[in-house]
mmCIF file of C-alpha atoms in Angstrom:
data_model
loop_
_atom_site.group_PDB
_atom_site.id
_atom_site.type_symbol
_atom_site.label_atom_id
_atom_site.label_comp_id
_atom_site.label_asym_id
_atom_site.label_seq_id
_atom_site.Cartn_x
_atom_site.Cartn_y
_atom_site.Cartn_z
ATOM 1 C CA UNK L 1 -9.700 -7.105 20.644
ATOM 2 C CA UNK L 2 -12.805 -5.378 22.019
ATOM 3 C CA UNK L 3 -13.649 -6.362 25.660
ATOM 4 C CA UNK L 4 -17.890 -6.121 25.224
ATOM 5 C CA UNK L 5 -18.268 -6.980 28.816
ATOM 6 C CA UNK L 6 -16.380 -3.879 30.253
ATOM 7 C CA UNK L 7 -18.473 -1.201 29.173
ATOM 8 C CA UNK L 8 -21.768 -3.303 29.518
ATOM 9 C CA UNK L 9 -20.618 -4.359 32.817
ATOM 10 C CA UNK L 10 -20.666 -0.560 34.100
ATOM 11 C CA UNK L 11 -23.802 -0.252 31.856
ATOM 12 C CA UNK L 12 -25.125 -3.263 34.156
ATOM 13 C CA UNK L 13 -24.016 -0.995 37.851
ATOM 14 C CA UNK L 14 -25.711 2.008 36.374
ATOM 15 C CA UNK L 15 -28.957 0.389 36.040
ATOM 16 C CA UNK L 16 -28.415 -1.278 39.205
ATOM 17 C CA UNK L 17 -28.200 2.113 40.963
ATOM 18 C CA UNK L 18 -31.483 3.605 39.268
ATOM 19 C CA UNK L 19 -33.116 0.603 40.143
ATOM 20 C CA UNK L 20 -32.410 1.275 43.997
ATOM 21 C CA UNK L 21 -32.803 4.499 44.532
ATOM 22 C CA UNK L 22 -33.592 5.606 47.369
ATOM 23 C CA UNK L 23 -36.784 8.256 48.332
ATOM 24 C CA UNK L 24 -34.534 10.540 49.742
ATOM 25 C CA UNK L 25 -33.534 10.994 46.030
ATOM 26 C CA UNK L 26 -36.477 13.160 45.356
ATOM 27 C CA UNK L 27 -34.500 16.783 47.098
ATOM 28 C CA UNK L 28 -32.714 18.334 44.685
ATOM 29 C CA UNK L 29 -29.041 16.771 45.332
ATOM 30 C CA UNK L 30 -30.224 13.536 44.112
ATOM 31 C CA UNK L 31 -31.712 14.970 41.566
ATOM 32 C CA UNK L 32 -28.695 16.166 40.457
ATOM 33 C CA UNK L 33 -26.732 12.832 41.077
ATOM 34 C CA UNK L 34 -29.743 11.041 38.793
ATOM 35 C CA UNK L 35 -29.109 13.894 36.142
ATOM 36 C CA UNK L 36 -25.631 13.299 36.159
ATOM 37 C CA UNK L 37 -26.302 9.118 35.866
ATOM 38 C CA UNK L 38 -28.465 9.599 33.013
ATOM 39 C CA UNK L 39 -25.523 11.435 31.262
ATOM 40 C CA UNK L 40 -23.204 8.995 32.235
ATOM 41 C CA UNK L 41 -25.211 6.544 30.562
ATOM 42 C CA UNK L 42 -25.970 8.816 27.478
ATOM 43 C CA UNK L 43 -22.008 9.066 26.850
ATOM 44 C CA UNK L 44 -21.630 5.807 27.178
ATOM 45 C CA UNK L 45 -24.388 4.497 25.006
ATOM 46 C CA UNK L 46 -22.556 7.166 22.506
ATOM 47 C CA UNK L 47 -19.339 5.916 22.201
ATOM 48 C CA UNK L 48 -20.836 1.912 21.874
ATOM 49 C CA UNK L 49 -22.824 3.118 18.899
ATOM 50 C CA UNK L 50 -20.417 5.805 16.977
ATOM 51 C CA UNK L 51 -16.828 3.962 17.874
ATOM 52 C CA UNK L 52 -15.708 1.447 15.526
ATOM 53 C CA UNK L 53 -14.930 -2.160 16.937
ATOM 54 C CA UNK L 54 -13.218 -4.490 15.105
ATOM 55 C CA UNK L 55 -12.353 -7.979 15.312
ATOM 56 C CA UNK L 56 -8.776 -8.348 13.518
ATOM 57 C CA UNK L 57 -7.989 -12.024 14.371
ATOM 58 C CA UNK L 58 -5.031 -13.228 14.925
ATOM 59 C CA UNK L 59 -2.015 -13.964 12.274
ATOM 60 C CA UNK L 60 -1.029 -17.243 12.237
ATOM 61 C CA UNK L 61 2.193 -17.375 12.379
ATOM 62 C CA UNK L 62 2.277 -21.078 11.394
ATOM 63 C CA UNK L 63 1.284 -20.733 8.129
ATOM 64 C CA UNK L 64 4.497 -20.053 5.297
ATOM 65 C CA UNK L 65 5.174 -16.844 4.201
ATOM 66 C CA UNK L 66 3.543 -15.950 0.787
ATOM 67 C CA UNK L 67 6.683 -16.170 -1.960
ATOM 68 C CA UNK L 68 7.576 -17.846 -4.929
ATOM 69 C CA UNK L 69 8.406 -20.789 -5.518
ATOM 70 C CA UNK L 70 5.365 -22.126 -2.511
ATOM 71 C CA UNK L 71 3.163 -19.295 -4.830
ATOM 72 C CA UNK L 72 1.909 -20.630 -8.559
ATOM 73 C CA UNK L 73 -0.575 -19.398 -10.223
ATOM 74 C CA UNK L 74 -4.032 -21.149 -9.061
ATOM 75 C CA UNK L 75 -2.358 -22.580 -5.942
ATOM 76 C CA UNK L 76 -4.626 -21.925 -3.337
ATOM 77 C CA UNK L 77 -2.011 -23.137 -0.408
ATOM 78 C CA UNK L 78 -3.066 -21.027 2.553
ATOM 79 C CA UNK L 79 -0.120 -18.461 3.438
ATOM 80 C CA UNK L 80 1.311 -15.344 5.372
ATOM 81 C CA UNK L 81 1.493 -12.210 3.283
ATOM 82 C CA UNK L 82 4.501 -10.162 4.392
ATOM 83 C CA UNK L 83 4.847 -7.781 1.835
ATOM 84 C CA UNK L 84 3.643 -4.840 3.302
ATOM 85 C CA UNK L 85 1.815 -3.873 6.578
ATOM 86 C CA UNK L 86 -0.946 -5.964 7.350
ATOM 87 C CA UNK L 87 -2.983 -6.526 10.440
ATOM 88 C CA UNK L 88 -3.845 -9.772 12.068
ATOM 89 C CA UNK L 89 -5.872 -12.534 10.401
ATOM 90 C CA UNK L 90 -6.010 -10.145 7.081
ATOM 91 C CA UNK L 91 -2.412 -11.607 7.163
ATOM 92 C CA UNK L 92 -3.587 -14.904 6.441
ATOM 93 C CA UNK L 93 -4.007 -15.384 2.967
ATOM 94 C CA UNK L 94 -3.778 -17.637 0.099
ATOM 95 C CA UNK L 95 -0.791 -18.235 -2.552
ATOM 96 C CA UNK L 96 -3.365 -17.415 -5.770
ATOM 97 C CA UNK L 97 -4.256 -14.193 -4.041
ATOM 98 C CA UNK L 98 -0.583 -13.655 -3.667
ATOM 99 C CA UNK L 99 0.247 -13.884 -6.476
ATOM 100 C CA UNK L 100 -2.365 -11.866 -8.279
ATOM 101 C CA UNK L 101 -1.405 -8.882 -6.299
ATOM 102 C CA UNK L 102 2.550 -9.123 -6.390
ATOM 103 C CA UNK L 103 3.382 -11.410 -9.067
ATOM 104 C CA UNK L 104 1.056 -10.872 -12.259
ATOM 105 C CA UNK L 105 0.942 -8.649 -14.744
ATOM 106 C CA UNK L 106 4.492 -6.984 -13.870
ATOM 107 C CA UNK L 107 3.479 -6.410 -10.171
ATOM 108 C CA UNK L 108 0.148 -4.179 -11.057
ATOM 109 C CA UNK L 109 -2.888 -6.668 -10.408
ATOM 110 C CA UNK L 110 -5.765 -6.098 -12.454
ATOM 111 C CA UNK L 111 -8.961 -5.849 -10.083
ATOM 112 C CA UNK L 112 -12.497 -5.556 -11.313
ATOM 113 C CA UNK L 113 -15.299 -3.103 -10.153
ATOM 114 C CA UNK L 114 -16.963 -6.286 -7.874
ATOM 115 C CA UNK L 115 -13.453 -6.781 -5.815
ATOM 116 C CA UNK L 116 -12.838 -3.173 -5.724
ATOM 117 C CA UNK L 117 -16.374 -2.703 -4.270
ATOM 118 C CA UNK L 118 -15.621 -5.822 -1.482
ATOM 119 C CA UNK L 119 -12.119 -3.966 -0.850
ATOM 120 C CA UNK L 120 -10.136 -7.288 -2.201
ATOM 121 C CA UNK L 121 -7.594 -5.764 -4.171
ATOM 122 C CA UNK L 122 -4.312 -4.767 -2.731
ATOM 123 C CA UNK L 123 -0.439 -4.648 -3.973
ATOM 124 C CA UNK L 124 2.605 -3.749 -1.791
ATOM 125 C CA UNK L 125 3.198 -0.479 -4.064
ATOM 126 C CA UNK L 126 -0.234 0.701 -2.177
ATOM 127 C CA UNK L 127 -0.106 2.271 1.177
ATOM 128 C CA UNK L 128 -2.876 2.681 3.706
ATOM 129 C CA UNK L 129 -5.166 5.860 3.288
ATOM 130 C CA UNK L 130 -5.147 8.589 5.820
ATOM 131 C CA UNK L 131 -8.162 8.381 7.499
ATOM 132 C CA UNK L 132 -8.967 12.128 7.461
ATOM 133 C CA UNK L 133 -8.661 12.649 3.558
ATOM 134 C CA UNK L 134 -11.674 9.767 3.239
ATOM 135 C CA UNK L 135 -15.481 10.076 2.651
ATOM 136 C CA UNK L 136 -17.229 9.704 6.220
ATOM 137 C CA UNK L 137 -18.972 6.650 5.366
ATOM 138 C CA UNK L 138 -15.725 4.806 4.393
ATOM 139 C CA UNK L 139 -13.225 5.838 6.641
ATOM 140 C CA UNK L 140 -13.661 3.170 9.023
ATOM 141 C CA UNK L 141 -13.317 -0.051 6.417
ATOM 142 C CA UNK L 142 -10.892 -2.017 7.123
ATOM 143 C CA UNK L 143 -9.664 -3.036 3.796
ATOM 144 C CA UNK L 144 -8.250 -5.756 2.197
ATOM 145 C CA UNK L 145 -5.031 -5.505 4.767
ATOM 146 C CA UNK L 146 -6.806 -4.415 7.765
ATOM 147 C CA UNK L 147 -4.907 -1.299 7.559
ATOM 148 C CA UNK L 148 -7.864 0.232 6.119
ATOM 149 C CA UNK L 149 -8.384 1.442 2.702
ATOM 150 C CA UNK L 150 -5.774 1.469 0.172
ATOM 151 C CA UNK L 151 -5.008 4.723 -2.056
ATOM 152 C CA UNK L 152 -1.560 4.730 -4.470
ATOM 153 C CA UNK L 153 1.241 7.234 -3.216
ATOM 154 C CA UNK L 154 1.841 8.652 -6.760
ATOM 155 C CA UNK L 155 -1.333 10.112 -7.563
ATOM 156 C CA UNK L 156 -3.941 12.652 -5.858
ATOM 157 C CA UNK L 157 -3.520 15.993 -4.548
ATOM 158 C CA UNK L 158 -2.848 16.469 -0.638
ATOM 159 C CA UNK L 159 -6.561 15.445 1.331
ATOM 160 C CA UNK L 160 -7.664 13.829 -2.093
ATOM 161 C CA UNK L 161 -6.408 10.596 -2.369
ATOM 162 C CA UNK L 162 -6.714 8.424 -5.261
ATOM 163 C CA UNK L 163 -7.510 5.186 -4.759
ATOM 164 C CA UNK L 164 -5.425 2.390 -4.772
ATOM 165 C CA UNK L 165 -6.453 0.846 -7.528
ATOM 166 C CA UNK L 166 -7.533 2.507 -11.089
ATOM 167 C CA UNK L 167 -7.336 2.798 -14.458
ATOM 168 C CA UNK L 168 -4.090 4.038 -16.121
ATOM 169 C CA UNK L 169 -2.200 3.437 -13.318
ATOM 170 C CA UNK L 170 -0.029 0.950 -15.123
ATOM 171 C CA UNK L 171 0.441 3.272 -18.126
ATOM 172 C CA UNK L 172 0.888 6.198 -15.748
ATOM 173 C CA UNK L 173 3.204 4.940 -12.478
ATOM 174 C CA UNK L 174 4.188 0.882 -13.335
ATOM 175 C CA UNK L 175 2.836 0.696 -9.965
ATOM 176 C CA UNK L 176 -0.706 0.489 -7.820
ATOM 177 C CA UNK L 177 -3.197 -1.411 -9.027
ATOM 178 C CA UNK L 178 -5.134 -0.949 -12.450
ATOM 179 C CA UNK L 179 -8.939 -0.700 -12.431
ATOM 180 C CA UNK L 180 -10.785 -3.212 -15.347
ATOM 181 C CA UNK L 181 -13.264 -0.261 -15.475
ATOM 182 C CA UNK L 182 -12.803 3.417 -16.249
ATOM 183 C CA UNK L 183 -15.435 3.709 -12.517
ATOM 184 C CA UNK L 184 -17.252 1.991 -10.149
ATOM 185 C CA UNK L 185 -19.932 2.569 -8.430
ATOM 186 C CA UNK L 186 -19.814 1.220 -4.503
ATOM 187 C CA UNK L 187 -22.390 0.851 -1.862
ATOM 188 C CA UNK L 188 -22.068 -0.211 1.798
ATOM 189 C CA UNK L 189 -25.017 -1.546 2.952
ATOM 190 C CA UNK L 190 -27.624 0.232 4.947
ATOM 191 C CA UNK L 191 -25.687 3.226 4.671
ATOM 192 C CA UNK L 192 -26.404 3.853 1.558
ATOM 193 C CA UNK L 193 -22.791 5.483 0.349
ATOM 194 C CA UNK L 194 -21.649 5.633 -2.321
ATOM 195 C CA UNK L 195 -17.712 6.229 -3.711
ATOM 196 C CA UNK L 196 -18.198 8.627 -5.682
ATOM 197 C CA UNK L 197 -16.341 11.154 -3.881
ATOM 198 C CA UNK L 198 -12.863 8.884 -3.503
ATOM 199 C CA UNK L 199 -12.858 8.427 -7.837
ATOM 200 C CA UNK L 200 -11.030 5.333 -8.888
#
């Protein structure tokens, strides 16, 4: 997990020192020191705003692994999804969504455009995106696994992956996920993107 009190701690000293500077500071070598401060702070102020943080919980390991026969269709029986990688509490999930994504429809879930958009839909056929080959504004999504977003190993050329789920992918690979719509049309908030440019 992110420690927020480390880099606002040394935030907090930096300050400190401005605060207390000295009137000797006004010759040119504390000039200099103040410059180099100010960058300090600059850099660090950069990496708070433009590095992801994220909050992955924690697995809990008491709950019973997803599987048949705990997992029935509508059962909503809280359990631990071991399929495939996942990360912390987007381990912890429940037997209906289980079983939608492993179980029905021959092991390719059916996912409409609104889960797609909310990054709900996963399968164990589906493998984590590379980060690189993604669309800036979604690269840093954690997904429905916390392993980020999910694309479908048979399909896309190298650095354009195709999405995890969408539609023909039942027809085409018996695998993945199939898409209730032939596109859909995602936006993330306040930044406005949209994902077009990772086609379903």
């Amino acid at each position: 997990k992110f420690k927020s009190w480390i880099p606002f701690a040394a935030f907090r000293r930096c300050a400190g020192a401005l605060m207390q500077l000295p009137p000797a500071w006004s010759h040119r070598g504390g000039w200099l020191k103040l410059l180099a401060l100010a960058l300090f702070v600059a850099a660090l102020a950069a990496v708070l705003f433009l590095v992801p943080f994220t909050d992955w919980g924690e697995t809990d390991l008491s709950l019973p692994i997803c599987a048949r026969p705990l997992c029935e269709p509508g059962d909503t029986t809280p359990c631990r999804y071991t399929d495939s990688p996942c990360r912390g509490k987007y381990c912890n999930k429940r037997c209906d969504e289980w079983y939608a994504a492993v179980v029905a429809h021959d092991g390719v879930p059916l996912c409409t455009c609104e889960k797609f958009c909310a990054g709900a839909c996963y399968t164990p056929t589906c493998t984590a995106c590379r980060r690189e080959d993604l669309p800036l504004w979604i690269r840093d999504l954690v997904g429905p696994l916390g392993t980020g977003l999910l694309c479908c190993p048979h399909g896309g050329a190298p650095g354009s992956p195709e999405a995890c789920c969408a539609q023909g992918h039942k027809e085409k690979y018996g695998s993945c996920c199939e898409l209730e719509a032939p596109t859909c049309s995602c936006s993330y908030g306040s930044k406005g993107g949209s994902l077009a440019s990772f086609d379903p």
